[in-house]
């Protein structure tokens, strides 16, 4: 299937990197959950873009020499450029593949990276210098110089706090169990409990589904090992290393034998 995400114009020199079609790839029971997670990712992207405007206003409105507003604005650009693709690849894409392929490894990857995102948001909402975000500290500092800019920054700080709080709520019950013995993914698909009866927050739903799929750390490790062994580049490198070791041992053995004779 041809890649279709991100949706780029035809004249773009760079094409889409992934194939994404929730209606095709995701079982019907979980489509609304994956869509909610995608919208949550979009909310983070929009907030990072608005944050750039806030730090720009901060840079323009602050009195010269009073703060590190220029640094805050520059870092906000870097953070946006880096975090938008990284968050998609590191937590949404694993979530997508976890439901698509019933993958324990991708479930674990989602849990870990989503927790990392929560930590980053919790720091960003503070508004410390050099972190590239409009948070509570620099917003209140700006209120003393420009009420309008300060209020705009406070709104962004509130959004960061709200998203951090939402992520924290999503992760309250994300406690992956090392061993789950009593159910399988097929049991989840045939469960009499509809998705509407499950927790409304996406990650709570993910965790509840994860707990009933039979996913475990052992399965995740097995999937990772199988993926590595199936990789042609890895197998080729291993074969080359084995050949080099064999030649070295043979050469060393031959040299040692010659030294013994003379």
mmCIF file of N, CA and C in Angstrom, residues 39 53 66 87 89 113 139 142 145 155 166 173 181 188 197 199 217 219 228 232 238 251 262:
data_model
loop_
_atom_site.group_PDB
_atom_site.id
_atom_site.type_symbol
_atom_site.label_atom_id
_atom_site.label_comp_id
_atom_site.label_asym_id
_atom_site.label_seq_id
_atom_site.Cartn_x
_atom_site.Cartn_y
_atom_site.Cartn_z
ATOM 1 N N UNK A 39 -6.340 12.673 17.856
ATOM 2 C CA UNK A 39 -6.755 14.048 18.141
ATOM 3 C C UNK A 39 -5.966 14.623 19.315
ATOM 4 N N UNK A 53 3.985 31.498 18.989
ATOM 5 C CA UNK A 53 3.430 32.855 18.956
ATOM 6 C C UNK A 53 3.567 33.524 20.322
ATOM 7 N N UNK A 66 15.943 42.399 30.462
ATOM 8 C CA UNK A 66 15.253 41.950 31.669
ATOM 9 C C UNK A 66 15.217 40.429 31.796
ATOM 10 N N UNK A 87 6.983 12.946 18.603
ATOM 11 C CA UNK A 87 5.834 12.444 19.353
ATOM 12 C C UNK A 87 4.982 11.514 18.503
ATOM 13 N N UNK A 89 6.060 9.591 15.976
ATOM 14 C CA UNK A 89 6.791 8.339 15.764
ATOM 15 C C UNK A 89 6.953 7.550 17.062
ATOM 16 N N UNK A 113 6.865 6.003 26.229
ATOM 17 C CA UNK A 113 7.019 7.290 25.572
ATOM 18 C C UNK A 113 5.927 8.269 25.972
ATOM 19 N N UNK A 139 5.169 33.940 32.534
ATOM 20 C CA UNK A 139 3.919 34.653 32.263
ATOM 21 C C UNK A 139 3.646 35.699 33.342
ATOM 22 N N UNK A 142 5.923 38.593 32.908
ATOM 23 C CA UNK A 142 5.501 39.455 31.808
ATOM 24 C C UNK A 142 4.288 40.295 32.175
ATOM 25 N N UNK A 145 4.906 43.863 32.930
ATOM 26 C CA UNK A 145 5.357 44.743 31.863
ATOM 27 C C UNK A 145 4.291 44.957 30.797
ATOM 28 N N UNK A 155 -2.624 32.078 29.274
ATOM 29 C CA UNK A 155 -3.526 31.152 28.589
ATOM 30 C C UNK A 155 -2.765 29.939 28.063
ATOM 31 N N UNK A 166 -4.133 16.112 31.787
ATOM 32 C CA UNK A 166 -4.823 15.077 31.029
ATOM 33 C C UNK A 166 -3.928 13.867 30.832
ATOM 34 N N UNK A 173 -3.544 4.625 35.602
ATOM 35 C CA UNK A 173 -3.623 3.174 35.709
ATOM 36 C C UNK A 173 -2.709 2.452 34.733
ATOM 37 N N UNK A 181 -2.022 -13.950 32.648
ATOM 38 C CA UNK A 181 -2.161 -15.363 32.350
ATOM 39 C C UNK A 181 -3.546 -15.768 31.832
ATOM 40 N N UNK A 188 -10.787 -10.031 24.108
ATOM 41 C CA UNK A 188 -11.125 -8.619 24.146
ATOM 42 C C UNK A 188 -12.084 -8.259 23.024
ATOM 43 N N UNK A 197 -18.617 1.550 27.420
ATOM 44 C CA UNK A 197 -18.638 1.238 28.833
ATOM 45 C C UNK A 197 -17.252 1.315 29.452
ATOM 46 N N UNK A 199 -13.441 3.206 30.249
ATOM 47 C CA UNK A 199 -13.096 4.564 30.658
ATOM 48 C C UNK A 199 -13.013 5.493 29.466
ATOM 49 N N UNK A 217 5.648 -8.353 29.295
ATOM 50 C CA UNK A 217 7.017 -7.959 28.979
ATOM 51 C C UNK A 217 7.746 -9.077 28.253
ATOM 52 N N UNK A 219 6.445 -11.246 26.181
ATOM 53 C CA UNK A 219 6.021 -11.223 24.781
ATOM 54 C C UNK A 219 6.672 -10.068 24.042
ATOM 55 N N UNK A 228 14.586 -8.414 15.375
ATOM 56 C CA UNK A 228 16.021 -8.240 15.132
ATOM 57 C C UNK A 228 16.569 -9.378 14.294
ATOM 58 N N UNK A 232 17.438 -8.290 7.702
ATOM 59 C CA UNK A 232 18.499 -8.758 6.806
ATOM 60 C C UNK A 232 19.843 -8.116 7.154
ATOM 61 N N UNK A 238 25.909 -10.103 11.456
ATOM 62 C CA UNK A 238 26.284 -11.228 12.317
ATOM 63 C C UNK A 238 27.094 -12.264 11.546
ATOM 64 N N UNK A 251 43.732 -18.251 11.395
ATOM 65 C CA UNK A 251 45.051 -17.664 11.168
ATOM 66 C C UNK A 251 45.908 -17.747 12.420
ATOM 67 N N UNK A 262 59.150 -24.647 14.784
ATOM 68 C CA UNK A 262 60.497 -24.093 14.634
ATOM 69 C C UNK A 262 60.927 -23.415 15.922
#
